[in-house]
Amino acid sequence: MIRDSEPLVLGIETSCDETGVGVVRGTTLLADAIASSVDEHARFGGVVPEVASRAHLEAMAPTVERALAEAGVAFADVDAIAVTAGPGLAGALLVGVAAAKAYALALGKPLYGVNHLAAHVAVDQLEHGPLPKPCVAMLVSGGHSSLLLVPDVATDVRPLGATVDDAAGEAFDKIARVLGLGFPGGPVIDRMAREGTADAIAFPRGKYDDGTYDFSFSGLKTAVARWVEARERAGEPVPVADVAASFQEAVVDVLTAKALAACRAHGVKDLLVGGGVAANSRLRALAAQRCEAAGVRLRVPRPKLCTDNGAMVAALGAELVASGTVPSELDLPADSALPITTIRL
Amino acid sequence: MLVLAFDTATAAVTVALYEWIPGAGVRPRAAADAVDARRHAEVLTPAIAGVLAEAGAVPADLSAVAVGVGPGPYTGLRVGLMTARALGEALKIPVHGICSLDAIAWASARDEPFVVATDARRKEVYWARYESARVRTTGPAVSPPAEVLAELGVGPGELPVIGEGAALYPAQLGAAADPLPLLPSAAALAELAVTRLSGADGLPLLPPEPLYLRRPDARAPGPRKKVSQG
Ligand SMILES: [Zn+2]
């Protein structure tokens, strides 16, 4: 049940192309409103920063109104404002940060500029309750591919590894383009792959056995493109479903192998998978299978909470309020390269 | 009535708080100005908090917000507009937009025709032509400085040009002897807003929509590039 003593937090997310506004009370989700500019980017084959920033400015106030209405609360009920301060697209982040500061000033309420990646971790509390301490978190999306050790999402998040080149979601977008499947690539490749055979083509698994928790998807991307081009040059049809399935398998194989290795090495029994690529059905299935075999509990938020949203920012904000973290100042900057070790800027 | 005005469409972050008693005139209560083109977002909200504190006021005392809507380079301009819209939304008060070039024109108090030009970067200027400080006749527009006078059909020196653009490109624009003010001031914005709200003649109040004047830099991708050699 909802207790009025828990803080009511408004969370704002504008690090990429989604204008997200969420309202939570403690670990209870009250509203999760989203306006996306993804359709405006589709014809460019990727997110155009200036287009995203313009869309955030237009969408912000209506999305906030929608979130408050959905939550059945008024501005005056809000106890704190949380906003993504980074990492992300600089110009896009600034729109959210400017809005959050103005709301905090107008309402006389504390402001928390928070880390987008830590918010991807904290959001799971809205669905599955308090996070085990510690847990390992794997965050995979178009913007990030990170493995984190999370002793406490409000105070202590440690990077274990990250992509050294492309993010996993970026690789999905690029391969979708190679296969002529459009943008964004994640959902369409997931769909196509179900018609194909995952071991039809042996694509390389970058950094599979290198003993680190880092990822690399650029070699895989090039290998897939070369394979497709060779077929095209030879005048042979491209087996799109098999390419999609084999590519997807290479990505999720590396991701899950490294995530489980991290759990093993740190003696951690709980794995959280988040970010937009966590909506991928094969990633969910293989993670579940490997966690089961390793005796690790798997937590994956529902797809709408995996992709960028405002609820995750509000969830982390509520966690920071509960932990007694000092709020941000009104001169809070946006930091497009905010390190994961900085949970509150 | 307390009117909060600010503009972030140029390198300046300018904030002013004016008290307006309809029928009895207007007086400045507090102001803050900084020139820091790279840190609009960091500077603006603390400056607003500062002018409110200096005047002994709280946000709930505000009756209206006046904000410069550009034209201006995008990121800074958006910070001002987002701040104004969010304040208006949370405080449930009206937000009036004012062309940032109009604020410069207004502050010049000129009676003869002139041009205002500001820095649009990429070797271009934002500009508008005025009949006097109270009447805009052409623009706002964005052009290379060398084309502004041609677009107006006048020769160099025939029209005084004021603003930062005149100071940056004196040869192409034939700057006025005294091209001031160079940047918009929130004081001018507030006076202009109050003048119009009180029903007097003057430059128009606009919705709080950004005047970008340029499309976003984005091109649809060409044919897929091959990764294979040869
Ligand atoms: Zn994300």
CSV table of C-alpha atoms in Angstrom, one decimal, chain B:
chain,number,residue,atom,x,y,z
B,1,MET,CA,2.5,42.7,-10.3
B,2,LEU,CA,6.0,41.2,-10.5
B,3,VAL,CA,7.3,40.4,-14.0
B,4,LEU,CA,10.3,38.2,-14.4
B,5,ALA,CA,12.2,38.7,-17.7
B,6,PHE,CA,15.2,36.8,-19.2
B,7,ASP,CA,17.0,36.2,-22.4
B,8,THR,CA,19.5,33.5,-23.4
B,9,ALA,CA,19.4,33.8,-27.1
B,10,THR,CA,22.9,35.4,-27.4
B,11,ALA,CA,26.1,35.0,-25.4
B,12,ALA,CA,24.4,37.0,-22.6
B,13,VAL,CA,22.4,35.5,-19.7
B,14,THR,CA,20.3,38.5,-18.7
B,15,VAL,CA,17.7,38.4,-15.9
B,16,ALA,CA,15.5,41.3,-14.5
B,17,LEU,CA,12.6,41.5,-12.1
B,18,TYR,CA,10.2,44.4,-12.6
B,19,GLU,CA,7.3,45.6,-10.5
B,20,TRP,CA,4.4,46.9,-12.5
B,21,ILE,CA,1.4,48.6,-11.0
B,22,PRO,CA,-1.0,49.1,-13.9
B,23,GLY,CA,-1.7,52.8,-14.3
B,24,ALA,CA,1.1,53.7,-11.9
B,25,GLY,CA,4.1,52.7,-13.9
B,26,VAL,CA,6.9,50.2,-13.7
B,27,ARG,CA,10.1,50.1,-11.6
B,28,PRO,CA,13.1,47.7,-11.6
B,29,ARG,CA,13.5,45.6,-8.5
B,30,ALA,CA,16.6,43.5,-9.3
B,31,ALA,CA,18.7,42.4,-12.2
B,32,ALA,CA,21.6,40.0,-13.0
B,33,ASP,CA,23.7,40.0,-16.2
B,34,ALA,CA,26.5,37.6,-17.2
B,35,VAL,CA,28.1,36.9,-20.5
B,36,ASP,CA,29.0,33.2,-20.7
B,37,ALA,CA,28.0,31.6,-24.0
B,38,ARG,CA,28.8,28.1,-22.9
B,39,ARG,CA,27.1,27.9,-19.5
B,40,HIS,CA,23.6,29.3,-20.0
B,41,ALA,CA,21.9,26.4,-18.3
B,42,GLU,CA,24.2,26.6,-15.2
B,43,VAL,CA,23.9,30.4,-14.9
B,44,LEU,CA,20.2,31.1,-15.6
B,45,THR,CA,18.3,29.4,-12.8
B,46,PRO,CA,20.7,30.6,-10.0
B,47,ALA,CA,20.4,34.1,-11.5
B,48,ILE,CA,16.6,34.0,-11.3
B,49,ALA,CA,16.8,32.7,-7.7
B,50,GLY,CA,19.3,35.6,-7.0
B,51,VAL,CA,17.1,38.4,-8.4
B,52,LEU,CA,14.1,37.0,-6.5
B,53,ALA,CA,16.1,36.9,-3.2
B,54,GLU,CA,17.5,40.4,-3.8
B,55,ALA,CA,14.0,41.7,-4.2
B,56,GLY,CA,12.8,39.8,-1.2
B,57,ALA,CA,10.3,37.9,-3.3
B,58,VAL,CA,9.5,34.2,-3.8
B,59,PRO,CA,8.5,32.5,-7.1
B,60,ALA,CA,4.8,32.4,-6.1
B,61,ASP,CA,4.9,36.2,-6.1
B,62,LEU,CA,5.5,36.3,-9.9
B,63,SER,CA,2.6,37.4,-12.1
B,64,ALA,CA,4.1,36.9,-15.5
B,65,VAL,CA,7.3,35.8,-17.3
B,66,ALA,CA,8.8,37.5,-20.4
B,67,VAL,CA,11.3,35.5,-22.3
B,68,GLY,CA,13.5,36.2,-25.4
B,69,VAL,CA,12.5,33.8,-28.2
B,70,GLY,CA,15.6,34.5,-30.3
B,71,PRO,CA,16.5,34.1,-33.0
B,72,GLY,CA,19.6,32.6,-31.4
B,73,PRO,CA,21.9,29.6,-31.4
B,74,TYR,CA,19.8,26.6,-30.4
B,75,THR,CA,21.1,25.2,-27.1
B,76,GLY,CA,21.2,28.5,-25.1
B,77,LEU,CA,17.9,29.6,-26.6
B,78,ARG,CA,16.2,26.4,-25.6
B,79,VAL,CA,17.4,26.7,-22.0
B,80,GLY,CA,15.7,30.0,-21.7
B,81,LEU,CA,12.5,28.9,-23.3
B,82,MET,CA,12.3,25.6,-21.3
B,83,THR,CA,12.9,27.5,-18.1
B,84,ALA,CA,10.2,30.1,-18.9
B,85,ARG,CA,7.7,27.4,-19.9
B,86,ALA,CA,8.3,25.3,-16.8
B,87,LEU,CA,8.1,28.3,-14.5
B,88,GLY,CA,4.8,29.3,-16.2
B,89,GLU,CA,3.5,25.8,-16.0
B,90,ALA,CA,4.4,25.2,-12.3
B,91,LEU,CA,3.3,28.7,-11.2
B,92,LYS,CA,0.3,28.9,-13.5
B,93,ILE,CA,1.2,32.3,-14.8
B,94,PRO,CA,1.4,33.5,-18.4
B,95,VAL,CA,4.6,33.4,-20.4
B,96,HIS,CA,5.2,36.0,-23.1
B,97,GLY,CA,7.8,35.6,-25.8
B,98,ILE,CA,9.6,38.6,-27.3
B,99,CYS,CA,11.9,38.6,-30.3
B,100,SER,CA,15.4,39.0,-28.8
B,101,LEU,CA,16.3,41.5,-31.6
B,102,ASP,CA,13.3,43.6,-30.6
B,103,ALA,CA,14.8,43.9,-27.1
B,104,ILE,CA,17.9,45.4,-28.6
B,105,ALA,CA,15.9,47.7,-30.8
B,106,TRP,CA,13.8,48.8,-27.9
B,107,ALA,CA,16.8,49.6,-25.7
B,108,SER,CA,18.4,51.7,-28.5
B,109,ALA,CA,15.5,54.2,-28.3
B,110,ARG,CA,16.2,55.2,-31.9
B,111,ASP,CA,13.7,57.3,-33.9
B,112,GLU,CA,15.2,56.8,-37.4
B,113,PRO,CA,15.2,53.5,-39.4
B,114,PHE,CA,18.0,51.1,-38.5
B,115,VAL,CA,19.0,47.4,-38.5
B,116,VAL,CA,19.7,45.1,-35.6
B,117,ALA,CA,22.1,42.2,-36.2
B,118,THR,CA,23.4,39.5,-33.8
B,119,ASP,CA,25.8,36.7,-34.1
B,120,ALA,CA,24.3,33.6,-35.7
B,121,ARG,CA,27.7,31.8,-35.8
B,122,ARG,CA,28.7,29.9,-39.0
B,123,LYS,CA,29.6,33.3,-40.5
B,124,GLU,CA,26.0,34.5,-40.5
B,125,VAL,CA,23.9,37.1,-38.6
B,126,TYR,CA,20.4,37.2,-37.4
B,127,TRP,CA,18.9,40.5,-38.4
B,128,ALA,CA,15.8,42.6,-38.6
B,129,ARG,CA,15.0,46.1,-39.9
B,130,TYR,CA,13.2,48.7,-37.8
B,131,GLU,CA,11.4,51.9,-38.7
B,132,SER,CA,12.0,53.1,-35.1
B,133,ALA,CA,12.7,51.4,-31.7
B,134,ARG,CA,8.9,50.6,-31.6
B,135,VAL,CA,8.3,49.3,-35.1
B,136,ARG,CA,9.9,46.3,-36.9
B,137,THR,CA,9.4,46.2,-40.7
B,138,THR,CA,11.5,43.3,-42.0
B,139,GLY,CA,12.7,40.1,-40.4
B,140,PRO,CA,13.9,38.5,-38.3
B,141,ALA,CA,16.0,36.5,-40.8
B,142,VAL,CA,19.4,34.8,-41.0
B,143,SER,CA,21.9,35.7,-43.7
B,144,PRO,CA,25.6,36.1,-44.4
B,145,PRO,CA,26.5,39.6,-43.3
B,146,ALA,CA,27.4,40.7,-46.8
B,147,GLU,CA,23.9,40.0,-48.0
B,148,VAL,CA,21.9,41.8,-45.4
B,149,LEU,CA,22.0,45.3,-47.0
B,150,ALA,CA,21.4,43.9,-50.4
B,151,GLU,CA,18.3,42.1,-49.2
B,152,LEU,CA,17.1,45.5,-47.8
B,153,GLY,CA,18.0,47.2,-51.1
B,154,VAL,CA,20.2,49.8,-49.5
B,155,GLY,CA,23.9,50.6,-49.9
B,156,PRO,CA,26.6,50.5,-47.2
B,157,GLY,CA,26.2,53.4,-44.7
B,158,GLU,CA,22.6,54.1,-45.7
B,159,LEU,CA,21.1,52.4,-42.7
B,160,PRO,CA,22.8,52.3,-39.3
B,161,VAL,CA,23.3,48.7,-38.0
B,162,ILE,CA,23.5,48.0,-34.3
B,163,GLY,CA,24.0,44.9,-32.2
B,164,GLU,CA,26.8,42.4,-31.8
B,165,GLY,CA,26.6,41.5,-35.5
B,166,ALA,CA,27.5,45.1,-36.4
B,167,ALA,CA,30.5,44.9,-34.1
B,168,LEU,CA,31.6,41.6,-35.6
B,169,TYR,CA,31.2,42.4,-39.3
B,170,PRO,CA,31.6,46.3,-39.6
B,171,ALA,CA,33.0,46.1,-43.1
B,172,GLN,CA,30.1,44.1,-44.6
B,173,LEU,CA,27.3,45.7,-42.6
B,174,GLY,CA,28.6,49.3,-42.4
B,175,ALA,CA,28.0,49.5,-38.6
B,176,ALA,CA,26.5,52.6,-36.9
B,177,ALA,CA,29.1,54.9,-35.3
B,178,ASP,CA,27.6,53.8,-32.0
B,179,PRO,CA,26.2,50.2,-32.6
B,180,LEU,CA,24.9,49.8,-29.0
B,181,PRO,CA,23.4,47.9,-27.4
B,182,LEU,CA,25.3,44.9,-28.6
B,183,LEU,CA,23.2,42.3,-26.7
B,184,PRO,CA,19.6,42.1,-25.5
B,185,SER,CA,18.9,43.1,-21.9
B,186,ALA,CA,16.2,41.7,-19.7
B,187,ALA,CA,15.4,45.2,-18.6
B,188,ALA,CA,14.4,46.1,-22.1
B,189,LEU,CA,12.4,42.8,-22.4
B,190,ALA,CA,10.5,43.6,-19.2
B,191,GLU,CA,9.7,47.2,-20.2
B,192,LEU,CA,8.6,46.0,-23.7
B,193,ALA,CA,6.4,43.4,-22.1
B,194,VAL,CA,4.8,45.8,-19.7
B,195,THR,CA,4.3,48.4,-22.4
B,196,ARG,CA,2.3,45.9,-24.5
B,197,LEU,CA,0.4,44.4,-21.6
B,198,SER,CA,-0.7,47.9,-20.6
B,199,GLY,CA,-2.1,48.4,-24.0
B,200,ALA,CA,0.4,50.9,-25.4
B,201,ASP,CA,1.9,50.7,-28.9
B,202,GLY,CA,5.1,48.8,-29.3
B,203,LEU,CA,6.7,45.6,-30.6
B,204,PRO,CA,4.6,42.5,-30.5
B,205,LEU,CA,4.3,39.9,-27.8
B,206,LEU,CA,4.7,36.3,-29.2
B,207,PRO,CA,4.0,32.8,-27.9
B,208,PRO,CA,7.0,31.3,-26.1
B,209,GLU,CA,8.2,29.4,-29.3
B,210,PRO,CA,11.8,29.4,-30.4
B,211,LEU,CA,12.8,31.4,-33.5
B,212,TYR,CA,15.4,28.9,-34.8
B,213,LEU,CA,15.2,30.2,-38.4
B,214,ARG,CA,17.3,27.2,-39.6
B,215,ARG,CA,16.4,23.6,-40.1
B,216,PRO,CA,18.2,21.1,-37.9
B,217,ASP,CA,21.5,19.8,-39.3
B,218,ALA,CA,20.4,16.4,-40.4
B,219,ARG,CA,20.6,14.6,-43.7
B,220,ALA,CA,19.0,11.3,-44.6
B,221,PRO,CA,21.7,8.7,-45.1
B,222,GLY,CA,22.8,8.0,-48.7
B,223,PRO,CA,23.2,4.5,-50.1
B,224,ARG,CA,24.8,2.1,-47.6
B,225,LYS,CA,28.6,2.3,-47.6
B,226,LYS,CA,30.4,-1.0,-48.4
B,227,VAL,CA,32.8,-2.2,-45.7
B,228,SER,CA,34.5,-4.6,-48.1
B,229,GLN,CA,37.7,-3.6,-49.8
B,230,GLY,CA,37.6,-3.2,-53.6
